[in-house]
């Protein structure tokens, strides 16, 4: 009888949405695009897509769904640029809010001793960079890919090579405006409604929809010395990485990645460098070994070039890379930060962007990184990888433990990201099924070996898995969820106690 009641009530829901007084509009017909995301593995068709013109449109819609009650099974998901991996920004037979259409707030850059920018939750980071650079300023912390929305990355953490110094993006936010699961519009910060503020940051979209954010800025450099070098020994590689993130580092950005079973260095890992003497690279052969590449960046202005070069030379002399593999390029700050977009354009031209992306992102305690590498890079991944493998350490002291994001307990931990792209219809090692099998082998090893690994951009299917993920933070998570989204209407993706997780 319950099933019959729900099904009978469902057709009335679109009509009730049509009666709402909003500045934007609902689309009940052209909704297929909202059933896709970057992961390209899940497709949940919504009933409607909201194109809000104001925060009030979002609040009105969410409050309306909340008033309907949980019996309708109607869920709401905020969709930014659609870069989620496993359907988290979709809403099966629910409402998807197109956050990029939220144009009510004009971006405003505030200069002074503590500069910041006020932006819409649906604004792209690349646009924030362009606007703030007009004032000689820029955000402190980034993701590697800038064509993502503010609300999307702040719902996760937002990390890149600057995180060792500035922390993730969620550590560089002064204030948020949030629409809670009740449809209430709340301003929050460290001192105002702080529980909601820290709940939302890294909260996977479970406590509210970020409609505005105040982002910390700093003086922007003009140029970047972009440096890469190669190691054959993992212990030496990690020792140098950990040295670079401790104390007063010369460099502003530290990342690394793994090169599986390549025969030489004339490949994509340094394609953006164009060294004057390519023979230098061809003289080094990996002989099929797994290699580890260290990537560094030093920011500077033109008048400081001599000093920057001296600091770089001194710092590099203390590292233990293979000398012949050192490449240094000099590029504008904007070009360095937007470097991944260049690869996107190339992949799109070859039809290789909109393919399945079964990514696996892990936080691994420093004390366990060698055990992890020995098994994963020595036994599980022995063939050419199906995408970049990032690996770099960060300092826990730069992460605020009041936020919802879950990280290992040690003072230093590593991000290891397997950014795979599956070849459609392939049944080989580059096919979706085989990549998923490898991902499961990696996760199973971490569990059996008790490495204390936490997933970044987590995705689980049972309450028990989520409870294990949050560990001692589970009860706080549940309390916050019941406070800000009591009917659990903020949705999709896989489920926490049969309620989905939403973020984009």
mmCIF file of N, CA and C in Angstrom, residues 331-431:
data_model
loop_
_atom_site.group_PDB
_atom_site.id
_atom_site.type_symbol
_atom_site.label_atom_id
_atom_site.label_comp_id
_atom_site.label_asym_id
_atom_site.label_seq_id
_atom_site.Cartn_x
_atom_site.Cartn_y
_atom_site.Cartn_z
ATOM 1 N N UNK A 331 57.152 29.912 -16.935
ATOM 2 C CA UNK A 331 55.847 30.185 -17.542
ATOM 3 C C UNK A 331 55.109 31.231 -16.720
ATOM 4 N N UNK A 332 54.141 31.925 -17.313
ATOM 5 C CA UNK A 332 53.288 32.844 -16.546
ATOM 6 C C UNK A 332 52.482 32.083 -15.495
ATOM 7 N N UNK A 333 52.160 32.771 -14.414
ATOM 8 C CA UNK A 333 51.422 32.173 -13.295
ATOM 9 C C UNK A 333 50.109 31.552 -13.764
ATOM 10 N N UNK A 334 49.369 32.281 -14.592
ATOM 11 C CA UNK A 334 48.093 31.772 -15.091
ATOM 12 C C UNK A 334 48.280 30.481 -15.879
ATOM 13 N N UNK A 335 49.288 30.439 -16.722
ATOM 14 C CA UNK A 335 49.528 29.252 -17.543
ATOM 15 C C UNK A 335 49.848 28.034 -16.679
ATOM 16 N N UNK A 336 50.612 28.247 -15.612
ATOM 17 C CA UNK A 336 50.932 27.123 -14.731
ATOM 18 C C UNK A 336 49.683 26.603 -14.036
ATOM 19 N N UNK A 337 48.894 27.488 -13.455
ATOM 20 C CA UNK A 337 47.723 27.042 -12.700
ATOM 21 C C UNK A 337 46.674 26.385 -13.599
ATOM 22 N N UNK A 338 46.569 26.823 -14.846
ATOM 23 C CA UNK A 338 45.548 26.282 -15.746
ATOM 24 C C UNK A 338 46.120 25.222 -16.679
ATOM 25 N N UNK A 339 47.201 24.576 -16.249
ATOM 26 C CA UNK A 339 47.930 23.632 -17.108
ATOM 27 C C UNK A 339 47.101 22.422 -17.521
ATOM 28 N N UNK A 340 46.209 21.942 -16.652
ATOM 29 C CA UNK A 340 45.443 20.737 -16.971
ATOM 30 C C UNK A 340 44.432 21.012 -18.081
ATOM 31 N N UNK A 341 43.972 22.254 -18.162
ATOM 32 C CA UNK A 341 42.979 22.593 -19.186
ATOM 33 C C UNK A 341 43.541 22.388 -20.586
ATOM 34 N N UNK A 342 44.834 22.585 -20.737
ATOM 35 C CA UNK A 342 45.478 22.347 -22.037
ATOM 36 C C UNK A 342 45.348 20.881 -22.427
ATOM 37 N N UNK A 343 45.542 19.998 -21.447
ATOM 38 C CA UNK A 343 45.378 18.565 -21.711
ATOM 39 C C UNK A 343 43.934 18.232 -22.026
ATOM 40 N N UNK A 344 43.004 18.910 -21.350
ATOM 41 C CA UNK A 344 41.586 18.674 -21.613
ATOM 42 C C UNK A 344 41.244 18.980 -23.069
ATOM 43 N N UNK A 345 41.734 20.105 -23.555
ATOM 44 C CA UNK A 345 41.453 20.491 -24.943
ATOM 45 C C UNK A 345 41.966 19.430 -25.916
ATOM 46 N N UNK A 346 43.170 18.923 -25.660
ATOM 47 C CA UNK A 346 43.740 17.889 -26.526
ATOM 48 C C UNK A 346 42.908 16.612 -26.484
ATOM 49 N N UNK A 347 42.510 16.211 -25.270
ATOM 50 C CA UNK A 347 41.731 14.977 -25.129
ATOM 51 C C UNK A 347 40.355 15.113 -25.765
ATOM 52 N N UNK A 348 39.738 16.272 -25.615
ATOM 53 C CA UNK A 348 38.433 16.482 -26.240
ATOM 54 C C UNK A 348 38.530 16.377 -27.763
ATOM 55 N N UNK A 349 39.607 16.909 -28.313
ATOM 56 C CA UNK A 349 39.771 16.870 -29.770
ATOM 57 C C UNK A 349 39.914 15.443 -30.283
ATOM 58 N N UNK A 350 40.357 14.545 -29.417
ATOM 59 C CA UNK A 350 40.538 13.138 -29.801
ATOM 60 C C UNK A 350 39.397 12.252 -29.308
ATOM 61 N N UNK A 351 38.367 12.869 -28.719
ATOM 62 C CA UNK A 351 37.234 12.111 -28.211
ATOM 63 C C UNK A 351 37.558 11.272 -27.001
ATOM 64 N N UNK A 352 38.558 11.691 -26.212
ATOM 65 C CA UNK A 352 39.005 10.899 -25.071
ATOM 66 C C UNK A 352 38.734 11.576 -23.729
ATOM 67 N N UNK A 353 37.884 12.605 -23.728
ATOM 68 C CA UNK A 353 37.576 13.281 -22.474
ATOM 69 C C UNK A 353 36.327 12.682 -21.820
ATOM 70 N N UNK A 354 35.294 12.479 -22.588
ATOM 71 C CA UNK A 354 34.039 11.956 -22.048
ATOM 72 C C UNK A 354 34.029 10.430 -22.089
ATOM 73 N N UNK A 355 34.958 9.849 -21.362
ATOM 74 C CA UNK A 355 35.064 8.400 -21.199
ATOM 75 C C UNK A 355 34.902 8.093 -19.718
ATOM 76 N N UNK A 356 34.706 6.841 -19.327
ATOM 77 C CA UNK A 356 34.621 6.525 -17.892
ATOM 78 C C UNK A 356 35.918 6.878 -17.167
ATOM 79 N N UNK A 357 35.763 7.463 -15.982
ATOM 80 C CA UNK A 357 36.915 7.844 -15.156
ATOM 81 C C UNK A 357 36.777 7.187 -13.778
ATOM 82 N N UNK A 358 37.198 5.944 -13.655
ATOM 83 C CA UNK A 358 37.109 5.238 -12.367
ATOM 84 C C UNK A 358 38.258 5.632 -11.437
ATOM 85 N N UNK A 359 38.262 6.879 -11.006
ATOM 86 C CA UNK A 359 39.353 7.396 -10.182
ATOM 87 C C UNK A 359 39.312 6.818 -8.774
ATOM 88 N N UNK A 360 40.482 6.711 -8.195
ATOM 89 C CA UNK A 360 40.617 6.283 -6.802
ATOM 90 C C UNK A 360 41.600 7.231 -6.122
ATOM 91 N N UNK A 361 41.119 7.945 -5.087
ATOM 92 C CA UNK A 361 41.929 8.938 -4.371
ATOM 93 C C UNK A 361 42.054 8.531 -2.913
ATOM 94 N N UNK A 362 43.285 8.421 -2.445
ATOM 95 C CA UNK A 362 43.531 7.914 -1.099
ATOM 96 C C UNK A 362 44.427 8.851 -0.300
ATOM 97 N N UNK A 363 44.141 8.950 1.003
ATOM 98 C CA UNK A 363 45.043 9.589 1.959
ATOM 99 C C UNK A 363 45.746 8.475 2.741
ATOM 100 N N UNK A 364 47.075 8.467 2.713
ATOM 101 C CA UNK A 364 47.834 7.374 3.308
ATOM 102 C C UNK A 364 48.803 7.926 4.346
ATOM 103 N N UNK A 365 48.784 7.410 5.570
ATOM 104 C CA UNK A 365 49.716 7.888 6.602
ATOM 105 C C UNK A 365 51.167 7.731 6.159
ATOM 106 N N UNK A 366 51.992 8.691 6.536
ATOM 107 C CA UNK A 366 53.411 8.664 6.175
ATOM 108 C C UNK A 366 54.074 7.347 6.580
ATOM 109 N N UNK A 367 53.741 6.833 7.746
ATOM 110 C CA UNK A 367 54.394 5.618 8.243
ATOM 111 C C UNK A 367 54.065 4.388 7.404
ATOM 112 N N UNK A 368 53.023 4.472 6.574
ATOM 113 C CA UNK A 368 52.584 3.318 5.790
ATOM 114 C C UNK A 368 52.845 3.470 4.297
ATOM 115 N N UNK A 369 53.403 4.595 3.885
ATOM 116 C CA UNK A 369 53.507 4.854 2.458
ATOM 117 C C UNK A 369 54.460 3.886 1.761
ATOM 118 N N UNK A 370 55.512 3.415 2.458
ATOM 119 C CA UNK A 370 56.458 2.488 1.825
ATOM 120 C C UNK A 370 55.852 1.102 1.671
ATOM 121 N N UNK A 371 55.088 0.659 2.647
ATOM 122 C CA UNK A 371 54.387 -0.621 2.527
ATOM 123 C C UNK A 371 53.380 -0.564 1.391
ATOM 124 N N UNK A 372 52.688 0.565 1.311
ATOM 125 C CA UNK A 372 51.712 0.756 0.242
ATOM 126 C C UNK A 372 52.393 0.692 -1.124
ATOM 127 N N UNK A 373 53.476 1.446 -1.275
ATOM 128 C CA UNK A 373 54.172 1.511 -2.564
ATOM 129 C C UNK A 373 54.748 0.161 -2.966
ATOM 130 N N UNK A 374 55.296 -0.568 -2.009
ATOM 131 C CA UNK A 374 55.911 -1.855 -2.324
ATOM 132 C C UNK A 374 54.894 -2.810 -2.937
ATOM 133 N N UNK A 375 53.697 -2.845 -2.366
ATOM 134 C CA UNK A 375 52.681 -3.762 -2.872
ATOM 135 C C UNK A 375 52.004 -3.225 -4.136
ATOM 136 N N UNK A 376 51.603 -1.962 -4.107
ATOM 137 C CA UNK A 376 50.812 -1.421 -5.215
ATOM 138 C C UNK A 376 51.672 -1.199 -6.451
ATOM 139 N N UNK A 377 52.830 -0.538 -6.300
ATOM 140 C CA UNK A 377 53.674 -0.260 -7.454
ATOM 141 C C UNK A 377 54.587 -1.435 -7.801
ATOM 142 N N UNK A 378 54.716 -2.373 -6.873
ATOM 143 C CA UNK A 378 55.561 -3.527 -7.131
ATOM 144 C C UNK A 378 54.820 -4.747 -7.623
ATOM 145 N N UNK A 379 53.545 -4.912 -7.196
ATOM 146 C CA UNK A 379 52.810 -6.130 -7.540
ATOM 147 C C UNK A 379 51.484 -5.889 -8.260
ATOM 148 N N UNK A 380 50.704 -4.905 -7.788
ATOM 149 C CA UNK A 380 49.372 -4.700 -8.365
ATOM 150 C C UNK A 380 49.448 -3.953 -9.684
ATOM 151 N N UNK A 381 50.233 -2.881 -9.713
ATOM 152 C CA UNK A 381 50.394 -2.100 -10.943
ATOM 153 C C UNK A 381 51.759 -2.394 -11.546
ATOM 154 N N UNK A 382 51.801 -3.287 -12.485
ATOM 155 C CA UNK A 382 53.077 -3.654 -13.104
ATOM 156 C C UNK A 382 53.108 -3.333 -14.588
ATOM 157 N N UNK A 383 51.941 -3.020 -15.158
ATOM 158 C CA UNK A 383 51.863 -2.690 -16.571
ATOM 159 C C UNK A 383 51.726 -1.178 -16.713
ATOM 160 N N UNK A 384 51.732 -0.672 -17.941
ATOM 161 C CA UNK A 384 51.554 0.751 -18.173
ATOM 162 C C UNK A 384 50.237 1.203 -17.555
ATOM 163 N N UNK A 385 50.286 2.254 -16.774
ATOM 164 C CA UNK A 385 49.094 2.738 -16.089
ATOM 165 C C UNK A 385 48.117 3.349 -17.088
ATOM 166 N N UNK A 386 46.852 3.443 -16.703
ATOM 167 C CA UNK A 386 45.811 3.959 -17.590
ATOM 168 C C UNK A 386 45.518 5.429 -17.328
ATOM 169 N N UNK A 387 46.434 6.114 -16.679
ATOM 170 C CA UNK A 387 46.266 7.530 -16.389
ATOM 171 C C UNK A 387 47.304 7.975 -15.375
ATOM 172 N N UNK A 388 47.379 9.278 -15.101
ATOM 173 C CA UNK A 388 48.358 9.777 -14.136
ATOM 174 C C UNK A 388 48.153 9.184 -12.748
ATOM 175 N N UNK A 389 49.250 8.981 -12.043
ATOM 176 C CA UNK A 389 49.208 8.562 -10.640
ATOM 177 C C UNK A 389 49.942 9.628 -9.834
ATOM 178 N N UNK A 390 49.193 10.429 -9.095
ATOM 179 C CA UNK A 390 49.782 11.479 -8.277
ATOM 180 C C UNK A 390 50.169 10.931 -6.920
ATOM 181 N N UNK A 391 51.251 11.466 -6.351
ATOM 182 C CA UNK A 391 51.649 11.073 -5.007
ATOM 183 C C UNK A 391 52.472 12.200 -4.393
ATOM 184 N N UNK A 392 51.967 12.764 -3.296
ATOM 185 C CA UNK A 392 52.710 13.824 -2.628
ATOM 186 C C UNK A 392 52.230 13.982 -1.189
ATOM 187 N N UNK A 393 53.121 14.426 -0.292
ATOM 188 C CA UNK A 393 52.779 14.556 1.121
ATOM 189 C C UNK A 393 52.214 15.933 1.454
ATOM 190 N N UNK A 394 51.418 15.984 2.508
ATOM 191 C CA UNK A 394 50.886 17.239 3.044
ATOM 192 C C UNK A 394 51.001 17.220 4.561
ATOM 193 N N UNK A 395 50.948 18.405 5.145
ATOM 194 C CA UNK A 395 51.047 18.537 6.599
ATOM 195 C C UNK A 395 49.664 18.634 7.224
ATOM 196 N N UNK A 396 49.381 17.769 8.168
ATOM 197 C CA UNK A 396 48.076 17.774 8.822
ATOM 198 C C UNK A 396 47.812 19.079 9.553
ATOM 199 N N UNK A 397 48.856 19.743 10.029
ATOM 200 C CA UNK A 397 48.696 20.992 10.775
ATOM 201 C C UNK A 397 48.017 22.078 9.956
ATOM 202 N N UNK A 398 48.008 21.920 8.636
ATOM 203 C CA UNK A 398 47.378 22.906 7.760
ATOM 204 C C UNK A 398 45.907 22.596 7.498
ATOM 205 N N UNK A 399 45.396 21.523 8.075
ATOM 206 C CA UNK A 399 43.995 21.130 7.926
ATOM 207 C C UNK A 399 43.270 21.412 9.233
ATOM 208 N N UNK A 400 42.110 22.009 9.157
ATOM 209 C CA UNK A 400 41.324 22.312 10.352
ATOM 210 C C UNK A 400 40.521 21.077 10.755
ATOM 211 N N UNK A 401 40.759 20.578 11.952
ATOM 212 C CA UNK A 401 40.099 19.340 12.378
ATOM 213 C C UNK A 401 38.630 19.537 12.746
ATOM 214 N N UNK A 402 38.132 20.764 12.648
ATOM 215 C CA UNK A 402 36.713 21.004 12.921
ATOM 216 C C UNK A 402 35.834 20.781 11.686
ATOM 217 N N UNK A 403 36.448 20.679 10.507
ATOM 218 C CA UNK A 403 35.659 20.456 9.297
ATOM 219 C C UNK A 403 35.210 19.001 9.214
ATOM 220 N N UNK A 404 34.382 18.696 8.223
ATOM 221 C CA UNK A 404 33.837 17.341 8.080
ATOM 222 C C UNK A 404 34.750 16.376 7.350
ATOM 223 N N UNK A 405 35.790 16.888 6.709
ATOM 224 C CA UNK A 405 36.644 16.004 5.922
ATOM 225 C C UNK A 405 37.384 15.029 6.835
ATOM 226 N N UNK A 406 37.580 13.809 6.360
ATOM 227 C CA UNK A 406 38.218 12.754 7.157
ATOM 228 C C UNK A 406 39.620 12.511 6.603
ATOM 229 N N UNK A 407 40.624 12.626 7.475
ATOM 230 C CA UNK A 407 42.020 12.423 7.081
ATOM 231 C C UNK A 407 42.706 11.512 8.095
ATOM 232 N N UNK A 408 43.862 10.941 7.743
ATOM 233 C CA UNK A 408 44.602 10.109 8.701
ATOM 234 C C UNK A 408 45.056 10.916 9.915
ATOM 235 N N UNK A 409 45.421 10.202 10.970
ATOM 236 C CA UNK A 409 45.767 10.854 12.234
ATOM 237 C C UNK A 409 47.208 11.358 12.282
ATOM 238 N N UNK A 410 48.071 10.900 11.399
ATOM 239 C CA UNK A 410 49.489 11.256 11.494
ATOM 240 C C UNK A 410 49.759 12.681 11.029
ATOM 241 N N UNK A 411 50.866 13.256 11.497
ATOM 242 C CA UNK A 411 51.204 14.653 11.207
ATOM 243 C C UNK A 411 51.466 14.893 9.724
ATOM 244 N N UNK A 412 51.963 13.880 9.026
ATOM 245 C CA UNK A 412 52.178 13.958 7.586
ATOM 246 C C UNK A 412 51.471 12.772 6.938
ATOM 247 N N UNK A 413 50.729 13.031 5.894
ATOM 248 C CA UNK A 413 50.101 11.950 5.139
ATOM 249 C C UNK A 413 50.189 12.275 3.655
ATOM 250 N N UNK A 414 50.041 11.249 2.842
ATOM 251 C CA UNK A 414 50.199 11.373 1.388
ATOM 252 C C UNK A 414 48.850 11.310 0.688
ATOM 253 N N UNK A 415 48.699 12.126 -0.342
ATOM 254 C CA UNK A 415 47.634 11.900 -1.308
ATOM 255 C C UNK A 415 48.196 10.996 -2.395
ATOM 256 N N UNK A 416 47.504 9.897 -2.672
ATOM 257 C CA UNK A 416 47.832 9.058 -3.820
ATOM 258 C C UNK A 416 46.561 8.964 -4.656
ATOM 259 N N UNK A 417 46.635 9.478 -5.875
ATOM 260 C CA UNK A 417 45.457 9.560 -6.727
ATOM 261 C C UNK A 417 45.693 8.791 -8.019
ATOM 262 N N UNK A 418 44.858 7.799 -8.258
ATOM 263 C CA UNK A 418 44.914 7.009 -9.488
ATOM 264 C C UNK A 418 43.864 7.594 -10.443
ATOM 265 N N UNK A 419 44.298 8.418 -11.371
ATOM 266 C CA UNK A 419 43.386 9.172 -12.231
ATOM 267 C C UNK A 419 43.228 8.464 -13.573
ATOM 268 N N UNK A 420 42.567 7.334 -13.522
ATOM 269 C CA UNK A 420 42.449 6.460 -14.684
ATOM 270 C C UNK A 420 41.365 6.926 -15.649
ATOM 271 N N UNK A 421 41.611 6.672 -16.922
ATOM 272 C CA UNK A 421 40.606 6.849 -17.968
ATOM 273 C C UNK A 421 40.430 5.510 -18.669
ATOM 274 N N UNK A 422 39.203 5.032 -18.725
ATOM 275 C CA UNK A 422 38.942 3.723 -19.325
ATOM 276 C C UNK A 422 38.649 3.871 -20.812
ATOM 277 N N UNK A 423 39.200 2.968 -21.590
ATOM 278 C CA UNK A 423 38.940 2.956 -23.032
ATOM 279 C C UNK A 423 37.602 2.264 -23.276
ATOM 280 N N UNK A 424 36.648 2.956 -23.866
ATOM 281 C CA UNK A 424 35.326 2.344 -24.087
ATOM 282 C C UNK A 424 35.416 1.032 -24.868
ATOM 283 N N UNK A 425 34.656 0.059 -24.418
ATOM 284 C CA UNK A 425 34.533 -1.259 -25.072
ATOM 285 C C UNK A 425 35.783 -2.120 -24.949
ATOM 286 N N UNK A 426 36.838 -1.626 -24.301
ATOM 287 C CA UNK A 426 38.041 -2.427 -24.166
ATOM 288 C C UNK A 426 37.861 -3.487 -23.083
ATOM 289 N N UNK A 427 38.373 -4.682 -23.370
ATOM 290 C CA UNK A 427 38.358 -5.752 -22.374
ATOM 291 C C UNK A 427 39.754 -5.997 -21.814
ATOM 292 N N UNK A 428 40.709 -5.150 -22.204
ATOM 293 C CA UNK A 428 42.085 -5.306 -21.733
ATOM 294 C C UNK A 428 42.342 -4.541 -20.448
ATOM 295 N N UNK A 429 43.621 -4.334 -20.139
ATOM 296 C CA UNK A 429 43.993 -3.650 -18.902
ATOM 297 C C UNK A 429 43.545 -2.205 -18.855
ATOM 298 N N UNK A 430 43.256 -1.620 -20.020
ATOM 299 C CA UNK A 430 42.803 -0.239 -20.053
ATOM 300 C C UNK A 430 41.283 -0.126 -20.094
ATOM 301 N N UNK A 431 40.585 -1.256 -19.932
ATOM 302 C CA UNK A 431 39.128 -1.260 -19.905
ATOM 303 C C UNK A 431 38.585 -0.977 -18.518
#
